[in-house]
Short mmCIF file of C-alpha atoms in Angstrom, two decimals:
data_model
loop_
_atom_site.label_atom_id
_atom_site.label_comp_id
_atom_site.label_asym_id
_atom_site.label_seq_id
_atom_site.Cartn_x
_atom_site.Cartn_y
_atom_site.Cartn_z
CA MET A 1 20.79 -18.52 3.36
CA ILE A 2 18.01 -17.11 1.16
CA ARG A 3 19.79 -15.55 -1.83
CA ARG A 4 17.56 -15.83 -4.89
CA PRO A 5 15.83 -12.51 -5.68
CA ILE A 6 12.49 -14.21 -6.35
CA ALA A 7 12.72 -15.95 -2.96
CA ILE A 8 13.38 -12.62 -1.24
CA LEU A 9 10.40 -11.08 -3.05
CA THR A 10 8.21 -14.01 -2.00
CA LEU A 11 9.32 -13.80 1.63
CA LEU A 12 8.79 -10.05 1.93
CA THR A 13 5.46 -10.22 0.12
CA ALA A 14 4.29 -12.96 2.49
CA LEU A 15 5.36 -10.82 5.43
CA ASN A 16 3.48 -7.90 3.90
CA PHE A 17 0.33 -10.04 3.85
CA VAL A 18 0.78 -10.63 7.59
CA ASN A 19 1.52 -6.94 8.07
CA TYR A 20 -1.87 -5.94 6.67
CA LEU A 21 -3.67 -8.86 8.29
CA ASP A 22 -2.51 -7.77 11.75
CA ARG A 23 -3.26 -4.14 10.98
CA TYR A 24 -6.91 -4.73 10.05
CA GLU A 25 -7.73 -7.66 12.31
CA LEU A 26 -8.85 -5.30 15.06
CA ALA A 27 -11.49 -3.78 12.77
CA ALA A 28 -12.87 -7.27 12.14
CA VAL A 29 -13.58 -7.94 15.82
CA LEU A 30 -14.05 -4.36 16.99
CA PRO A 31 -17.72 -4.65 18.09
CA ARG A 32 -16.87 -7.69 20.25
CA VAL A 33 -13.88 -5.92 21.81
CA GLN A 34 -16.03 -2.86 22.50
CA ALA A 35 -18.73 -4.98 24.11
CA GLU A 36 -16.31 -6.81 26.41
CA LEU A 37 -14.10 -3.89 27.42
CA GLY A 38 -16.92 -1.35 27.35
CA PHE A 39 -15.49 1.60 25.42
CA SER A 40 -17.11 4.09 23.06
CA ASN A 41 -16.77 4.66 19.31
CA PHE A 42 -14.47 7.57 20.14
CA VAL A 43 -12.05 5.22 21.90
CA ALA A 44 -12.39 2.76 19.03
CA GLY A 45 -11.27 5.48 16.64
CA LEU A 46 -8.49 6.42 19.07
CA LEU A 47 -7.00 2.93 18.72
CA ALA A 48 -6.46 3.56 15.02
CA THR A 49 -5.03 7.02 15.75
CA VAL A 50 -2.55 5.66 18.30
CA PHE A 51 -1.37 3.09 15.78
CA LEU A 52 -0.84 5.79 13.16
CA LEU A 53 0.95 8.18 15.51
CA SER A 54 3.45 5.53 16.58
CA PHE A 55 3.85 4.43 12.97
CA LEU A 56 4.52 7.94 11.68
CA ALA A 57 6.80 8.90 14.56
CA THR A 58 9.14 5.95 13.97
CA CYS A 59 9.15 5.70 10.15
CA PRO A 60 11.85 8.40 9.78
CA ILE A 61 13.93 6.76 12.52
CA PHE A 62 13.93 3.41 10.74
CA GLY A 63 14.70 5.20 7.49
CA ILE A 64 17.87 6.68 9.00
CA LEU A 65 18.85 3.40 10.66
CA GLY A 66 18.25 1.55 7.40
CA ASP A 67 20.96 3.61 5.70
CA ARG A 68 23.48 2.76 8.41
CA MET A 69 22.62 -0.77 9.61
CA ASP A 70 21.85 -4.21 8.27
CA ARG A 71 18.33 -3.88 6.90
CA LYS A 72 17.39 -7.53 7.36
CA THR A 73 18.05 -7.21 11.10
CA LEU A 74 15.76 -4.19 11.31
CA LEU A 75 13.13 -5.98 9.23
CA ALA A 76 13.26 -9.04 11.49
CA LEU A 77 13.08 -6.92 14.64
CA GLY A 78 10.09 -5.10 13.19
CA ALA A 79 8.33 -8.39 12.43
CA PHE A 80 9.06 -9.74 15.90
CA GLY A 81 7.92 -6.47 17.46
CA TRP A 82 4.58 -6.08 15.75
CA SER A 83 3.81 -9.81 16.02
CA ALA A 84 4.48 -9.82 19.76
CA ALA A 85 2.34 -6.69 20.10
CA THR A 86 -0.45 -8.36 18.14
CA ILE A 87 -0.37 -11.29 20.55
CA ALA A 88 -0.35 -8.79 23.43
CA THR A 89 -3.49 -7.23 21.94
CA GLY A 90 -5.19 -10.59 22.41
CA LEU A 91 -4.02 -10.68 26.02
CA SER A 92 -5.44 -7.22 26.78
CA ARG A 93 -8.00 -6.95 29.54
CA SER A 94 -8.26 -3.16 29.65
CA VAL A 95 -8.33 -0.20 27.29
CA VAL A 96 -4.90 0.97 28.48
CA THR A 97 -3.13 -2.28 27.63
CA LEU A 98 -4.98 -2.39 24.31
CA VAL A 99 -3.78 1.12 23.41
CA VAL A 100 -0.17 0.32 24.36
CA ALA A 101 -0.22 -2.90 22.35
CA ARG A 102 -1.55 -1.15 19.24
CA ALA A 103 1.14 1.51 19.58
CA PHE A 104 3.84 -1.16 19.45
CA VAL A 105 2.16 -2.75 16.44
CA GLY A 106 2.63 0.60 14.71
CA ILE A 107 6.31 0.78 15.67
CA GLY A 108 7.07 -2.70 14.38
CA GLU A 109 5.20 -2.18 11.13
CA ALA A 110 6.99 1.13 10.57
CA SER A 111 10.30 -0.71 10.28
CA PHE A 112 8.96 -3.16 7.71
CA THR A 113 6.98 -0.64 5.65
CA THR A 114 9.93 1.73 5.41
CA LEU A 115 12.66 -0.77 4.55
CA ALA A 116 11.04 -3.65 2.63
CA PRO A 117 10.45 -1.66 -0.59
CA THR A 118 14.11 -0.61 -0.68
CA VAL A 119 15.23 -4.24 -0.43
CA ILE A 120 12.88 -5.26 -3.25
CA ASP A 121 14.12 -2.35 -5.35
CA ASP A 122 17.69 -3.62 -4.86
CA VAL A 123 17.02 -7.26 -5.79
CA ALA A 124 14.55 -6.71 -8.63
CA PRO A 125 15.77 -6.91 -12.25
CA ALA A 126 16.24 -3.47 -13.77
CA ASP A 127 13.32 -3.86 -16.17
CA LYS A 128 10.95 -5.36 -13.58
CA LYS A 129 11.28 -3.09 -10.55
CA SER A 130 7.82 -1.56 -10.79
CA ARG A 131 6.17 -4.93 -11.47
CA TRP A 132 7.89 -6.47 -8.45
CA LEU A 133 6.73 -3.60 -6.28
CA GLY A 134 3.28 -4.11 -7.75
CA ILE A 135 3.35 -7.76 -6.65
CA PHE A 136 4.46 -6.61 -3.21
CA SER A 137 1.56 -4.12 -3.15
CA ILE A 138 -1.08 -6.78 -3.84
CA ALA A 139 -0.65 -7.71 -0.19
CA GLY A 140 -2.44 -4.47 0.71
CA PRO A 141 -5.98 -5.37 -0.39
CA VAL A 142 -5.57 -9.13 0.00
CA GLY A 143 -3.82 -8.99 3.38
CA SER A 144 -6.30 -6.51 4.82
CA ALA A 145 -9.13 -8.72 3.60
CA LEU A 146 -7.50 -11.71 5.27
CA GLY A 147 -7.60 -9.69 8.48
CA TYR A 148 -11.38 -9.58 8.25
CA ILE A 149 -11.74 -13.20 7.15
CA VAL A 150 -9.31 -14.71 9.65
CA GLY A 151 -10.33 -12.37 12.46
CA GLY A 152 -14.03 -13.00 11.93
CA ALA A 153 -13.68 -16.77 11.58
CA VAL A 154 -11.45 -17.23 14.62
CA GLU A 155 -13.58 -14.87 16.71
CA LYS A 156 -16.65 -16.95 15.94
CA LYS A 157 -14.95 -20.20 16.94
CA ALA A 158 -12.73 -19.17 19.85
CA GLY A 159 -13.36 -15.50 20.72
CA TRP A 160 -11.63 -12.26 19.77
CA HIS A 161 -8.61 -12.90 22.01
CA ALA A 162 -7.66 -16.00 20.00
CA ALA A 163 -7.93 -14.07 16.73
CA PHE A 164 -4.87 -12.00 17.68
CA PHE A 165 -2.89 -15.07 18.72
CA VAL A 166 -3.49 -16.62 15.31
CA GLY A 167 -2.59 -13.34 13.59
CA GLY A 168 0.62 -12.81 15.53
CA LEU A 169 2.33 -16.19 15.14
CA PRO A 170 3.06 -16.13 11.36
CA GLY A 171 5.02 -12.88 11.67
CA ILE A 172 7.40 -14.47 14.17
CA VAL A 173 8.05 -17.44 11.86
CA LEU A 174 8.62 -15.20 8.84
CA GLY A 175 10.81 -12.90 10.92
CA ILE A 176 13.15 -15.83 11.59
CA LEU A 177 13.33 -16.49 7.83
CA VAL A 178 14.21 -12.83 7.23
CA LEU A 179 17.30 -13.33 9.40
CA LEU A 180 18.35 -16.05 6.93
CA MET A 181 17.94 -13.67 3.99
CA HIS A 182 21.03 -12.48 2.13
CA GLU A 183 21.41 -8.71 2.51
CA PRO A 184 21.15 -7.29 -1.03
CA PRO A 185 24.03 -5.07 -2.12
CA ARG A 186 23.35 -1.34 -2.08
CA HIS A 187 23.46 0.12 -5.57
CA GLU A 188 23.80 3.88 -5.19
CA ARG A 189 23.64 5.33 -1.70
CA ASN A 190 22.05 8.69 -1.08
CA ARG A 191 24.32 11.02 0.88
CA LEU A 192 22.00 14.04 0.92
CA ASP A 193 20.44 15.27 4.13
CA LEU A 194 16.70 14.91 4.67
CA LEU A 195 15.83 18.54 3.93
CA THR A 196 17.75 18.48 0.65
CA VAL A 197 16.00 15.26 -0.37
CA LEU A 198 12.62 16.78 0.47
CA ARG A 199 13.34 19.92 -1.52
CA THR A 200 14.52 17.86 -4.49
CA LEU A 201 11.46 15.62 -4.51
CA LEU A 202 8.96 18.41 -3.95
CA ARG A 203 10.25 20.15 -7.08
CA ILE A 204 9.10 17.17 -9.16
CA ARG A 205 5.52 17.89 -10.23
CA ASP A 206 4.51 14.32 -11.04
CA TYR A 207 5.91 13.09 -7.72
CA ARG A 208 3.85 15.68 -5.84
CA SER A 209 0.74 14.70 -7.78
CA ALA A 210 1.30 11.00 -7.18
CA VAL A 211 1.80 11.42 -3.42
CA MET A 212 -1.25 13.67 -3.01
CA GLY A 213 -3.40 11.27 -5.01
CA TYR A 214 -2.05 8.30 -3.07
CA ALA A 215 -2.91 10.06 0.20
CA ALA A 216 -6.50 10.58 -0.94
CA LEU A 217 -6.69 6.93 -2.00
CA THR A 218 -5.35 5.81 1.38
CA ALA A 219 -7.98 7.89 3.18
CA ALA A 220 -10.74 6.24 1.17
CA VAL A 221 -9.41 2.71 1.68
CA GLY A 222 -8.73 3.16 5.39
CA GLY A 223 -12.10 4.65 6.26
CA PHE A 224 -14.02 2.16 4.16
CA ALA A 225 -12.17 -0.85 5.55
CA TYR A 226 -12.28 0.24 9.20
CA TRP A 227 -15.99 0.98 9.43
CA ALA A 228 -17.62 -1.32 6.84
CA PRO A 229 -18.00 -4.40 9.12
CA SER A 230 -19.47 -2.29 11.91
CA PHE A 231 -21.84 -0.64 9.42
CA LEU A 232 -23.05 -4.03 8.18
CA PHE A 233 -23.44 -5.28 11.75
CA LYS A 234 -25.43 -2.28 12.95
CA ARG A 235 -27.39 -1.37 9.79
CA PHE A 236 -28.35 -4.80 8.47
CA HIS A 237 -27.84 -6.86 11.66
CA ILE A 238 -25.57 -9.28 9.83
CA GLU A 239 -23.66 -11.62 12.12
CA LEU A 240 -20.19 -10.14 12.59
CA ALA A 241 -18.34 -13.22 11.32
CA ALA A 242 -20.50 -13.32 8.19
CA ALA A 243 -20.05 -9.59 7.58
CA ASN A 244 -16.29 -9.88 7.94
CA PHE A 245 -16.12 -12.89 5.63
CA ARG A 246 -18.25 -11.36 2.88
CA PHE A 247 -16.53 -7.99 2.99
CA GLY A 248 -13.13 -9.66 3.13
CA LEU A 249 -13.95 -11.89 0.17
CA VAL A 250 -15.10 -8.90 -1.88
CA THR A 251 -11.90 -7.04 -1.02
CA VAL A 252 -9.65 -10.00 -1.88
CA VAL A 253 -11.22 -10.59 -5.29
CA ALA A 254 -11.63 -6.92 -6.20
CA GLY A 255 -8.16 -5.99 -4.96
CA ALA A 256 -6.39 -8.75 -6.86
CA ILE A 257 -8.32 -8.16 -10.09
CA ALA A 258 -7.94 -4.39 -9.92
CA THR A 259 -4.21 -4.48 -9.17
CA LEU A 260 -3.47 -6.78 -12.11
CA LEU A 261 -5.90 -4.95 -14.42
CA GLY A 262 -4.52 -1.56 -13.43
CA GLY A 263 -0.99 -2.75 -14.18
CA ALA A 264 -2.00 -4.00 -17.63
CA VAL A 265 -3.90 -0.81 -18.46
CA GLY A 266 -1.00 1.25 -17.13
CA ASP A 267 1.50 -0.57 -19.35
CA ALA A 268 -0.75 -0.05 -22.38
CA ALA A 269 -1.18 3.63 -21.52
CA GLN A 270 2.59 4.10 -21.32
CA LYS A 271 3.08 2.53 -24.75
CA ARG A 272 0.37 4.74 -26.27
CA ALA A 273 1.88 7.83 -24.65
CA GLU A 274 5.32 7.07 -26.07
CA ARG A 275 3.94 6.41 -29.56
CA ARG A 276 1.92 9.63 -29.43
CA LEU A 277 4.96 11.59 -28.31
CA HIS A 278 6.99 10.30 -31.24
CA ALA A 279 4.14 11.00 -33.65
CA ASP A 280 3.71 14.55 -32.34
CA ARG A 281 7.44 15.17 -32.57
CA ASP A 282 7.50 13.98 -36.17
CA ALA A 283 4.60 16.27 -37.03
CA VAL A 284 6.17 19.29 -35.32
CA ASP A 285 9.60 18.70 -36.85
CA GLY A 286 8.22 18.02 -40.32
CA GLY A 287 5.43 20.57 -40.31
CA PRO A 288 3.32 21.38 -43.36
CA THR A 289 6.38 21.50 -45.63
CA ALA A 290 7.67 18.10 -44.59
CA PRO A 291 7.34 16.55 -48.08
CA VAL A 292 9.57 19.23 -49.59
CA TYR A 293 12.31 18.73 -47.03
CA ARG A 294 11.89 15.01 -46.49
CA ASP A 295 15.41 14.31 -47.65
CA MET A 296 16.91 17.36 -45.96
CA LYS A 297 15.35 17.16 -42.53
CA ARG A 298 15.31 14.37 -39.98
CA SER A 299 12.99 14.49 -36.97
CA VAL A 300 14.66 14.81 -33.58
CA PRO A 301 13.52 11.98 -31.28
CA PRO A 302 12.17 12.95 -27.85
CA THR A 303 14.59 12.86 -24.98
CA GLU A 304 14.50 10.17 -22.30
CA GLU A 305 13.16 12.73 -19.82
CA GLU A 306 10.32 13.71 -22.17
CA VAL A 307 9.37 10.06 -22.66
CA SER A 308 9.45 9.48 -18.91
CA ASP A 309 7.24 12.52 -18.28
CA ALA A 310 4.75 11.41 -20.93
CA LYS A 311 4.52 7.92 -19.45
CA ALA A 312 4.09 9.29 -15.92
CA THR A 313 1.28 11.57 -17.06
CA ALA A 314 -0.43 8.63 -18.74
CA LEU A 315 -0.16 6.56 -15.56
CA LEU A 316 -1.60 9.36 -13.45
CA ARG A 317 -4.56 9.54 -15.83
CA VAL A 318 -5.13 5.82 -15.32
CA CYS A 319 -5.15 6.41 -11.55
CA ALA A 320 -7.59 9.31 -11.93
CA MET A 321 -9.89 7.14 -14.04
CA GLY A 322 -10.13 4.48 -11.34
CA SER A 323 -10.65 6.98 -8.53
CA ALA A 324 -13.36 8.87 -10.44
CA ALA A 325 -15.28 5.64 -10.95
CA ALA A 326 -14.96 4.68 -7.27
CA VAL A 327 -16.51 7.84 -5.79
CA PRO A 328 -20.18 7.40 -6.83
CA LEU A 329 -19.97 3.66 -6.21
CA GLY A 330 -18.72 4.29 -2.67
CA VAL A 331 -21.62 6.64 -1.97
CA ALA A 332 -24.04 4.05 -3.35
CA CYS A 333 -22.69 1.45 -0.89
CA PHE A 334 -23.86 3.31 2.18
CA LEU A 335 -27.19 4.28 0.60
CA SER A 336 -27.98 0.68 -0.35
CA PRO A 337 -31.29 -0.61 1.03
CA THR A 338 -30.13 -4.25 1.10
CA PRO A 339 -26.89 -6.08 1.98
CA THR A 340 -26.73 -7.60 -1.51
CA LEU A 341 -26.64 -4.19 -3.17
CA PHE A 342 -24.06 -3.04 -0.64
CA PHE A 343 -21.67 -5.85 -1.61
CA VAL A 344 -22.27 -5.36 -5.35
CA PHE A 345 -21.46 -1.66 -5.13
CA ALA A 346 -18.54 -2.39 -2.77
CA PHE A 347 -17.00 -4.80 -5.28
CA PHE A 348 -16.99 -2.29 -8.12
CA CYS A 349 -15.99 0.55 -5.80
CA GLU A 350 -12.93 -1.41 -4.69
CA ILE A 351 -12.10 -2.23 -8.32
CA GLY A 352 -11.85 1.52 -8.87
CA ILE A 353 -9.89 2.12 -5.66
CA PHE A 354 -7.27 -0.60 -6.15
CA PHE A 355 -7.00 0.05 -9.89
CA SER A 356 -4.28 2.59 -9.03
CA ASN A 357 -2.00 0.25 -7.05
CA ALA A 358 0.44 -0.72 -9.80
CA PRO A 359 0.36 2.56 -11.81
CA ILE A 360 0.98 4.77 -8.78
CA ASN A 361 4.01 2.78 -7.66
CA THR A 362 5.38 2.87 -11.19
CA VAL A 363 5.04 6.65 -11.24
CA LEU A 364 6.87 7.01 -7.93
CA LEU A 365 9.80 5.00 -9.30
CA ARG A 366 9.84 6.58 -12.74
CA VAL A 367 9.82 10.31 -11.99
CA VAL A 368 12.56 10.55 -9.33
CA PRO A 369 16.35 10.27 -9.70
CA SER A 370 17.55 6.68 -9.30
CA SER A 371 19.62 7.61 -6.25
CA LEU A 372 16.49 8.90 -4.47
CA ARG A 373 14.09 6.02 -5.14
CA ALA A 374 14.25 4.59 -1.63
CA SER A 375 13.91 8.04 -0.07
CA ALA A 376 11.01 8.82 -2.38
CA MET A 377 9.20 5.65 -1.33
CA ALA A 378 9.82 6.33 2.38
CA ILE A 379 8.60 9.92 2.16
CA CYS A 380 5.57 8.80 0.16
CA ILE A 381 4.65 6.13 2.73
CA THR A 382 4.92 8.64 5.57
CA SER A 383 2.94 11.26 3.65
CA ILE A 384 0.07 9.02 2.60
CA HIS A 385 -0.47 7.83 6.17
CA LEU A 386 -0.03 11.29 7.65
CA PHE A 387 -2.40 13.00 5.24
CA GLY A 388 -4.51 9.99 4.25
CA ASP A 389 -5.18 8.12 7.48
CA MET A 390 -5.20 11.00 9.91
#
């Protein structure tokens, strides 16, 4: 039985790597799949849409089931489901079977994406919840990059069908390990209905801002990752395996650096915000006559809610800083006259994009009531894919 919190974090993070690998592996071999099955760019885009529709349609279902059933069972079933569907993608010989397989990948990943953060939130130490979720989130850029690297390398050696077999097997193994995981105790269960939860969360300004920003970030990441290998293949005539490897390597390095750097800058920004809040409060309470009343008047410290709001605002500014830097760099990528310049601009663009990973998750946890953290994460995940990927 897997009981140690750090072991549970490691297992779920590893499964999250596989989650993103399987999600983006199709993009890595897309031109080869198109050539063999003979479908257009419209159908290629439809494959991503089908995945998202199945993902979004089943996320709320798994959210409800997760409150009433053993979460590790649902997580394992999700891993088995999307892994089997990934293998089925490799077995596809027609567009119809390919579409159906990708739909089931979306259903399986919906279970994991909805429930895994709530398990991590339960097992993480009270003072490390956001950092643990940040570690879990590193799997996003690194796992998606592995999809390009693994997909491209296997496709070159054994064809695109084999790439999906290799991608699907690890999820089955890790799914078995999830069944051996100790179900973490529930801390505080939410008994509110979905509409009440939505109304409560939508009243929180910083939560709204974080979700909208996260959706925009997801749109940028998804579009860039899905079409970059095809762009390199068609614009610069780079061999597909080489394009996937280089782009994947850039994403791995940039994503890991940016996630860790963003977390460090976010922590520093929170400390500065709290110090500034205390300094401003002292100045307001003391005022210009503070020396006269120094012995008669004592400054009132800011409330916990005021400190939390100040820290959240600071974190959102960190996110905005990274996104603002990424925009011109992203434009420069697709205007680059050479592949070398493309990859240079792509590296710094992805630094800006993934800079927000740790700060944005910290905001989502900080600004909502503790009893609604899991619901807030689930609604955020659904929203960013609904408004970001669609």
